[in-house]
Short mmCIF file of C-alpha atoms in Angstrom, two decimals:
data_model
loop_
_atom_site.label_atom_id
_atom_site.label_comp_id
_atom_site.label_asym_id
_atom_site.label_seq_id
_atom_site.Cartn_x
_atom_site.Cartn_y
_atom_site.Cartn_z
CA UNK A 15 -36.83 27.59 -39.68
CA UNK A 16 -39.82 28.16 -37.44
CA UNK A 17 -40.00 24.44 -36.70
CA UNK A 18 -36.39 24.37 -35.54
CA UNK A 19 -36.97 27.51 -33.50
CA UNK A 20 -39.96 25.90 -31.78
CA UNK A 21 -37.90 22.81 -30.97
CA UNK A 22 -35.18 24.92 -29.44
CA UNK A 23 -37.73 26.78 -27.39
CA UNK A 24 -39.18 23.53 -26.08
CA UNK A 25 -35.82 22.23 -24.87
CA UNK A 26 -35.73 21.72 -21.10
CA UNK A 27 -33.34 24.06 -19.31
CA UNK A 28 -30.07 22.51 -18.03
CA UNK A 29 -30.06 21.25 -14.48
CA UNK A 30 -29.03 23.87 -11.98
CA UNK A 31 -26.40 22.84 -9.45
CA UNK A 32 -27.90 22.41 -6.00
CA UNK A 33 -24.65 21.49 -4.28
CA UNK A 34 -23.96 22.96 -0.87
CA UNK A 35 -20.59 23.43 0.81
CA UNK A 36 -19.36 22.81 4.32
CA UNK A 37 -17.87 25.49 6.56
CA UNK A 38 -14.43 24.85 5.03
CA UNK A 39 -15.63 25.42 1.46
CA UNK A 40 -15.67 21.78 0.29
CA UNK A 41 -18.63 20.41 -1.67
CA UNK A 42 -21.16 18.18 0.11
CA UNK A 43 -22.05 16.40 -3.18
CA UNK A 44 -25.70 16.53 -2.09
CA UNK A 45 -27.29 17.54 -5.40
CA UNK A 46 -26.94 17.10 -9.18
CA UNK A 47 -25.49 19.56 -11.65
CA UNK A 48 -25.35 19.55 -15.46
CA UNK A 49 -22.37 17.14 -15.41
CA UNK A 50 -23.60 14.65 -12.86
CA UNK A 51 -23.73 11.12 -14.32
CA UNK A 52 -23.18 8.86 -11.30
CA UNK A 53 -25.08 8.62 -8.03
CA UNK A 54 -23.60 6.81 -5.04
CA UNK A 55 -26.10 5.39 -2.56
CA UNK A 56 -24.60 5.19 0.92
CA UNK A 57 -26.72 4.52 4.01
CA UNK A 58 -29.85 5.46 2.00
CA UNK A 59 -28.31 8.84 1.16
CA UNK A 60 -27.28 10.00 -2.30
CA UNK A 61 -23.95 11.49 -3.33
CA UNK A 62 -23.84 13.06 -6.82
CA UNK A 63 -20.50 12.63 -8.58
CA UNK A 64 -18.95 12.20 -12.04
CA UNK A 65 -18.49 8.80 -13.59
CA UNK A 66 -15.15 9.50 -15.27
CA UNK A 67 -13.54 10.88 -12.11
CA UNK A 68 -14.57 7.82 -10.13
CA UNK A 69 -13.54 5.38 -12.87
CA UNK A 70 -10.08 6.92 -13.24
CA UNK A 71 -9.29 7.31 -9.54
CA UNK A 72 -11.02 4.25 -8.06
CA UNK A 73 -9.33 1.49 -10.04
CA UNK A 74 -11.24 -1.30 -8.30
CA UNK A 75 -14.55 0.28 -9.44
CA UNK A 76 -13.46 1.00 -13.01
CA UNK A 77 -14.66 -2.30 -14.49
CA UNK A 78 -18.03 -2.15 -12.73
CA UNK A 79 -18.68 1.47 -13.74
CA UNK A 80 -17.73 0.80 -17.38
CA UNK A 81 -19.99 -2.26 -17.52
CA UNK A 82 -22.91 -0.30 -16.08
CA UNK A 83 -22.33 2.40 -18.68
CA UNK A 84 -22.21 -0.12 -21.55
CA UNK A 85 -25.42 -1.77 -20.36
CA UNK A 86 -27.15 1.58 -20.21
CA UNK A 87 -25.92 2.63 -23.66
CA UNK A 88 -27.13 -0.59 -25.26
CA UNK A 89 -30.64 -0.16 -23.87
CA UNK A 90 -30.78 3.46 -25.03
CA UNK A 91 -29.81 2.96 -28.74
CA UNK A 92 -33.00 2.87 -30.91
CA UNK A 93 -31.14 2.00 -34.14
CA UNK A 94 -29.57 -1.07 -32.56
CA UNK A 95 -32.97 -2.06 -31.15
CA UNK A 96 -34.50 -1.89 -34.66
CA UNK A 97 -31.72 -4.05 -36.09
CA UNK A 98 -32.19 -6.61 -33.34
CA UNK A 99 -35.93 -6.76 -34.06
CA UNK A 100 -35.35 -7.35 -37.78
CA UNK A 101 -32.85 -10.13 -37.05
CA UNK A 102 -35.22 -11.77 -34.60
CA UNK A 103 -38.14 -11.61 -37.06
CA UNK A 104 -36.05 -13.16 -39.83
CA UNK A 105 -34.98 -16.00 -37.56
CA UNK A 106 -38.62 -16.77 -36.66
CA UNK A 107 -39.53 -17.00 -40.35
CA UNK A 108 -36.67 -19.38 -41.02
CA UNK A 109 -37.71 -21.69 -38.18
CA UNK A 110 -41.38 -21.74 -39.23
CA UNK A 111 -40.63 -22.58 -42.86
CA UNK A 112 -38.01 -25.19 -41.97
CA UNK A 113 -40.48 -27.04 -39.71
CA UNK A 114 -43.29 -26.81 -42.26
CA UNK A 115 -41.33 -28.12 -45.27
CA UNK A 116 -38.75 -30.32 -43.58
CA UNK A 117 -39.23 -33.40 -45.86
CA UNK A 118 -39.17 -31.60 -49.20
CA UNK A 119 -35.63 -31.08 -50.49
CA UNK A 120 -36.61 -28.88 -53.35
CA UNK A 121 -38.68 -26.75 -51.04
CA UNK A 122 -35.75 -26.58 -48.59
CA UNK A 123 -33.64 -25.18 -51.41
CA UNK A 124 -36.34 -22.71 -52.18
CA UNK A 125 -36.46 -21.73 -48.51
CA UNK A 126 -32.68 -21.34 -48.46
CA UNK A 127 -32.89 -19.05 -51.46
CA UNK A 128 -35.69 -17.17 -49.79
CA UNK A 129 -33.64 -16.84 -46.62
CA UNK A 130 -30.64 -15.55 -48.55
CA UNK A 131 -32.82 -12.97 -50.24
CA UNK A 132 -34.27 -11.92 -46.88
CA UNK A 133 -30.79 -11.62 -45.45
CA UNK A 134 -29.88 -9.34 -48.32
CA UNK A 135 -33.07 -7.40 -47.74
CA UNK A 136 -32.28 -7.22 -44.03
CA UNK A 137 -28.81 -5.84 -44.72
CA UNK A 138 -30.39 -3.32 -47.05
CA UNK A 139 -32.86 -2.31 -44.34
CA UNK A 140 -30.06 -1.94 -41.80
CA UNK A 141 -28.01 0.15 -44.20
CA UNK A 142 -31.07 2.22 -44.94
CA UNK A 143 -31.66 2.84 -41.24
CA UNK A 144 -28.01 3.87 -40.74
CA UNK A 145 -28.09 6.10 -43.82
CA UNK A 146 -31.34 7.76 -42.70
CA UNK A 147 -29.91 8.37 -39.25
CA UNK A 148 -26.70 9.87 -40.66
CA UNK A 149 -28.64 12.01 -43.17
CA UNK A 150 -30.94 13.22 -40.43
CA UNK A 151 -27.93 14.23 -38.33
CA UNK A 152 -26.43 16.14 -41.23
CA UNK A 153 -29.67 17.90 -42.18
CA UNK A 154 -30.78 18.65 -38.61
CA UNK A 155 -27.69 19.03 -36.47
CA UNK A 156 -29.62 21.05 -33.90
CA UNK A 157 -31.86 18.08 -33.18
CA UNK A 158 -28.86 16.27 -31.67
CA UNK A 159 -28.94 18.75 -28.86
CA UNK A 160 -32.57 17.91 -28.19
CA UNK A 161 -31.84 14.30 -27.16
CA UNK A 162 -32.76 13.64 -23.61
CA UNK A 163 -29.69 13.50 -21.34
CA UNK A 164 -28.62 10.04 -20.28
CA UNK A 165 -29.91 9.15 -16.84
CA UNK A 166 -27.14 9.02 -14.21
CA UNK A 167 -25.90 5.60 -13.21
CA UNK A 168 -26.63 4.52 -9.65
CA UNK A 169 -24.25 2.50 -7.54
CA UNK A 170 -24.81 1.29 -3.97
CA UNK A 171 -21.81 1.08 -1.65
CA UNK A 172 -22.64 -1.58 0.92
CA UNK A 173 -21.36 -1.51 4.51
CA UNK A 174 -19.97 2.01 4.18
CA UNK A 175 -20.58 5.13 6.25
CA UNK A 176 -21.93 8.18 4.45
CA UNK A 177 -19.72 10.61 6.39
CA UNK A 178 -16.56 8.67 5.53
CA UNK A 179 -17.36 8.37 1.81
CA UNK A 180 -18.17 12.08 1.74
CA UNK A 181 -14.79 12.84 3.32
CA UNK A 182 -13.11 10.64 0.70
CA UNK A 183 -14.84 12.57 -2.11
CA UNK A 184 -13.70 15.88 -0.63
CA UNK A 185 -10.12 14.61 -0.76
CA UNK A 186 -10.53 13.18 -4.27
CA UNK A 187 -12.15 16.27 -5.89
CA UNK A 188 -10.64 19.77 -6.17
CA UNK A 189 -9.73 21.69 -4.12
CA UNK A 190 -8.61 18.40 -2.51
CA UNK A 191 -9.03 18.33 1.23
CA UNK A 192 -5.90 17.09 3.02
CA UNK A 193 -5.39 13.67 4.57
CA UNK A 194 -4.69 14.27 8.26
CA UNK A 195 -4.00 12.35 11.44
CA UNK A 196 -7.71 12.80 12.26
CA UNK A 197 -9.13 11.13 9.13
CA UNK A 198 -6.34 8.78 8.03
CA UNK A 199 -7.64 5.83 10.11
CA UNK A 200 -10.69 5.45 7.84
CA UNK A 201 -9.46 7.16 4.67
CA UNK A 202 -6.51 4.76 4.32
CA UNK A 203 -8.71 1.60 4.32
CA UNK A 204 -11.08 3.19 1.76
CA UNK A 205 -8.18 4.26 -0.45
CA UNK A 206 -6.78 0.75 -0.21
CA UNK A 207 -10.10 -0.93 -1.01
CA UNK A 208 -10.79 1.28 -4.04
CA UNK A 209 -7.11 1.44 -5.15
CA UNK A 210 -6.83 5.23 -5.10
CA UNK A 211 -3.06 5.44 -5.47
CA UNK A 212 -2.49 9.17 -4.88
CA UNK A 213 -4.52 9.14 -1.65
CA UNK A 214 -2.77 5.95 -0.51
CA UNK A 215 0.55 7.79 -0.90
CA UNK A 216 -0.62 10.65 1.36
CA UNK A 217 -1.92 8.18 3.95
CA UNK A 218 1.33 6.24 3.94
CA UNK A 219 3.40 9.36 4.67
CA UNK A 220 1.36 10.02 7.82
CA UNK A 221 1.34 6.41 9.01
CA UNK A 222 5.11 6.14 8.51
CA UNK A 223 5.54 8.52 11.46
CA UNK A 224 3.70 6.24 13.89
CA UNK A 225 5.35 3.79 16.24
CA UNK A 226 5.71 0.36 14.66
CA UNK A 227 3.26 -2.14 16.17
CA UNK A 228 1.46 -5.31 15.07
CA UNK A 229 -1.74 -3.26 14.66
CA UNK A 230 0.04 -0.84 12.32
CA UNK A 231 1.39 -3.78 10.30
CA UNK A 232 -2.16 -5.14 10.06
CA UNK A 233 -3.40 -1.73 8.92
CA UNK A 234 -0.67 -1.57 6.26
CA UNK A 235 -1.82 -4.97 5.03
CA UNK A 236 -5.51 -3.98 4.85
CA UNK A 237 -4.72 -0.67 3.12
CA UNK A 238 -2.26 -2.26 0.63
CA UNK A 239 0.59 0.04 1.71
CA UNK A 240 3.73 -1.86 0.71
CA UNK A 241 6.32 0.68 1.89
CA UNK A 242 4.68 0.88 5.31
CA UNK A 243 4.53 -2.92 5.52
CA UNK A 244 8.27 -3.22 4.87
CA UNK A 245 9.14 -0.44 7.32
CA UNK A 246 7.04 -1.80 10.20
CA UNK A 247 8.19 -5.38 9.58
CA UNK A 248 11.81 -4.23 9.74
CA UNK A 249 11.22 -2.36 13.02
CA UNK A 250 9.36 -5.28 14.58
CA UNK A 251 12.14 -7.68 13.59
CA UNK A 252 14.07 -6.60 16.70
CA UNK A 253 11.39 -8.17 18.91
CA UNK A 254 11.07 -11.81 19.87
CA UNK A 255 8.50 -13.74 17.86
CA UNK A 256 6.85 -14.99 21.06
CA UNK A 257 6.35 -11.39 22.24
CA UNK A 258 4.73 -10.34 18.97
CA UNK A 259 2.45 -13.37 18.83
CA UNK A 260 0.99 -12.35 22.17
CA UNK A 261 -0.13 -8.99 20.72
CA UNK A 262 -3.63 -8.50 19.32
CA UNK A 263 -3.84 -8.79 15.56
CA UNK A 264 -0.80 -10.98 14.89
CA UNK A 265 -2.93 -13.99 13.94
CA UNK A 266 -4.91 -11.77 11.54
CA UNK A 267 -1.83 -11.02 9.44
CA UNK A 268 -1.97 -12.73 6.06
CA UNK A 269 0.76 -14.98 4.70
CA UNK A 270 2.50 -12.14 2.83
CA UNK A 271 2.73 -9.87 5.89
CA UNK A 272 3.96 -12.67 8.13
CA UNK A 273 6.48 -13.72 5.50
CA UNK A 274 7.77 -10.13 5.30
CA UNK A 275 8.16 -10.03 9.08
CA UNK A 276 9.93 -13.41 9.28
CA UNK A 277 12.24 -12.42 6.44
CA UNK A 278 13.21 -9.23 8.27
CA UNK A 279 13.61 -11.15 11.53
CA UNK A 280 16.03 -13.59 9.89
CA UNK A 281 18.02 -10.72 8.38
CA UNK A 282 18.17 -9.03 11.78
CA UNK A 283 19.35 -12.20 13.57
CA UNK A 284 21.92 -12.97 10.91
CA UNK A 285 23.24 -9.43 11.09
CA UNK A 286 23.42 -9.60 14.87
CA UNK A 287 25.12 -12.98 14.69
CA UNK A 288 27.84 -11.50 12.53
CA UNK A 289 28.22 -8.54 14.88
CA UNK A 290 28.40 -10.86 17.88
CA UNK A 291 31.10 -12.94 16.22
CA UNK A 292 33.08 -9.82 15.41
CA UNK A 293 32.60 -8.49 18.93
CA UNK A 294 33.55 -11.84 20.46
CA UNK A 295 36.83 -11.88 18.56
CA UNK A 296 37.53 -8.34 19.74
CA UNK A 297 36.40 -8.90 23.31
CA UNK A 298 38.64 -11.94 23.56
CA UNK A 299 41.54 -9.52 23.88
CA UNK A 300 40.13 -8.49 27.26
CA UNK A 301 40.91 -11.92 28.63
CA UNK A 302 44.62 -11.20 28.32
CA UNK A 303 46.87 -8.52 29.69
CA UNK A 304 50.41 -7.29 28.99
CA UNK A 305 51.92 -7.40 32.45
CA UNK A 306 55.29 -5.73 33.22
CA UNK A 307 57.62 -7.80 35.34
CA UNK A 308 57.15 -7.28 39.08
CA UNK A 309 57.35 -9.21 42.27
CA UNK A 310 54.29 -11.44 42.45
CA UNK A 311 54.08 -14.84 44.06
CA UNK A 312 51.42 -16.05 41.63
CA UNK A 313 53.42 -15.49 38.42
CA UNK A 314 56.66 -17.30 37.69
CA UNK A 315 59.62 -15.22 36.54
CA UNK A 316 60.00 -17.35 33.42
CA UNK A 317 56.72 -15.83 32.09
CA UNK A 318 58.45 -12.49 31.60
CA UNK A 319 60.82 -11.57 28.82
CA UNK A 320 60.95 -9.88 25.38
CA UNK A 321 57.39 -9.56 24.02
CA UNK A 322 56.20 -8.59 20.50
CA UNK A 323 52.48 -7.83 19.95
CA UNK A 324 50.99 -7.34 16.46
CA UNK A 325 47.72 -5.41 16.11
CA UNK A 326 45.52 -4.57 13.07
CA UNK A 327 43.60 -1.30 12.79
CA UNK A 328 40.23 -0.75 11.05
CA UNK A 329 41.98 -0.04 7.75
CA UNK A 330 43.82 -3.37 7.86
CA UNK A 331 47.18 -1.83 8.71
CA UNK A 332 49.30 -3.99 11.02
CA UNK A 333 51.41 -2.52 13.81
CA UNK A 334 54.14 -4.30 15.81
CA UNK A 335 54.74 -3.27 19.42
CA UNK A 336 57.71 -4.43 21.53
CA UNK A 337 57.81 -4.84 25.30
CA UNK A 338 60.84 -5.67 27.44
CA UNK A 339 60.58 -7.68 30.64
CA UNK A 340 56.84 -8.22 30.13
CA UNK A 341 54.49 -11.15 29.81
CA UNK A 342 51.15 -11.82 28.13
CA UNK A 343 49.04 -13.18 30.98
CA UNK A 344 45.61 -14.74 30.98
CA UNK A 345 43.06 -13.17 33.30
CA UNK A 346 43.07 -16.35 35.36
CA UNK A 347 46.76 -15.83 36.10
CA UNK A 348 46.16 -12.37 37.54
CA UNK A 349 46.56 -12.23 41.32
CA UNK A 350 43.66 -10.12 42.56
CA UNK A 351 45.50 -9.66 45.84
CA UNK A 352 48.48 -8.15 44.07
CA UNK A 353 48.15 -4.38 43.71
CA UNK A 354 50.40 -4.13 40.63
CA UNK A 355 48.58 -7.02 38.91
CA UNK A 356 45.19 -5.41 39.46
CA UNK A 357 46.30 -1.91 38.40
CA UNK A 358 48.06 -3.09 35.23
CA UNK A 359 45.18 -5.38 34.29
CA UNK A 360 42.69 -2.51 34.82
CA UNK A 361 44.70 -0.08 32.69
CA UNK A 362 45.15 -2.60 29.89
CA UNK A 363 41.46 -3.58 29.96
CA UNK A 364 40.31 0.06 29.85
CA UNK A 365 42.55 0.69 26.86
CA UNK A 366 41.12 -2.33 25.06
CA UNK A 367 37.51 -1.31 25.89
CA UNK A 368 38.02 2.17 24.42
CA UNK A 369 39.43 0.63 21.25
CA UNK A 370 36.47 -1.77 21.00
CA UNK A 371 33.98 1.06 21.48
CA UNK A 372 35.75 3.06 18.78
CA UNK A 373 35.41 0.10 16.40
CA UNK A 374 31.65 -0.16 17.11
CA UNK A 375 31.77 -3.46 18.98
CA UNK A 376 28.97 -2.32 21.29
CA UNK A 377 26.77 -0.43 18.81
CA UNK A 378 24.04 -3.10 18.65
CA UNK A 379 23.88 -3.20 22.46
CA UNK A 380 23.61 0.60 22.60
CA UNK A 381 20.80 0.57 20.02
CA UNK A 382 18.84 -2.03 21.98
CA UNK A 383 19.33 -0.12 25.23
CA UNK A 384 18.16 3.16 23.67
CA UNK A 385 15.13 1.38 22.16
CA UNK A 386 14.14 -0.09 25.52
CA UNK A 387 14.66 3.26 27.19
CA UNK A 388 12.42 4.94 24.60
CA UNK A 389 9.79 2.24 25.13
CA UNK A 390 9.72 3.04 28.84
CA UNK A 391 9.20 6.69 27.98
CA UNK A 392 12.50 7.68 29.56
CA UNK A 393 11.12 7.01 33.05
CA UNK A 394 13.54 6.73 35.90
CA UNK A 395 13.31 4.77 39.07
CA UNK A 396 12.38 7.87 41.12
CA UNK A 397 8.91 8.03 42.48
CA UNK A 398 6.63 10.88 41.37
CA UNK A 399 7.13 14.03 43.35
CA UNK A 400 10.66 13.23 44.45
CA UNK A 401 13.65 15.14 43.15
#
């Protein structure tokens, strides 16, 4: 009992946390505690973190961290080292005897028997080592606590800024600092590089509120933000390709980002083409006018008579309208010097325009106009200082 007591007394005390906090209460990760098992080296400065947290959150680092841990565990296992030594010694004996008695068949058989016996002996030794280790654990459970703690792994992050990695850790660890407009420009690329999905989601929400530009599309590509890529590509699809190619960063877009943009551009043009065709069929009605009979030298009397016009509303319902002593005239037949021709044509055209606007024939033009107006910042032609 006294021996165990002495061992317990000689145990080194657990490491005391030496972490400091910033003025907002977030850890600076500048010192180890009793759970530290991973050290990040950034710009010759150390950040003390936890291996499991990094491996779970940073998916691109998971494989590297696990491999480092396996390598460390293999070098720290004395039982496995002893087994490896026994196997290596047995192999050396086999080689020596085989070279020495190569021409003697009977002796080869004897060697083979000897090798088989040694293999059996080796298995027995291995089993004995395992049994002794297990028995020792059962008889002296307290001694397990006396094993020296595993040294923390060390990982160097090349080409990274210490302040930015520290900010990333503050967001990753409780109490989870927020992603903001101030830090998203460098947090989003780091979250994309290390595949930190929850932080990428927060970054994407902020970037979604920005104006769609080629630079933002390039950022979405670098940060692996698929929703942002689709949104920006759709917004940019309203612009001419030649205009976008003149912007900085367009040539840096990868094949996937460019393909997404071209796909959206094609959809936009096809949609507009359909709208233009629908509008053209509606606007065609403006080229004609229902003109009541009146005295006009440019229109023959035989153009007037009983007129029936059939129209179709937005629900597909057809309506027949009847006109007496009227004619359906083409705009080229209108006499612009005839007052009644001009007034009737104006009234009929205004009526048709209101119907077209109600059906949404000009919606795409309105949207483009509002977009251009927003791009100019709502500026008017007035000079500064003038009312």
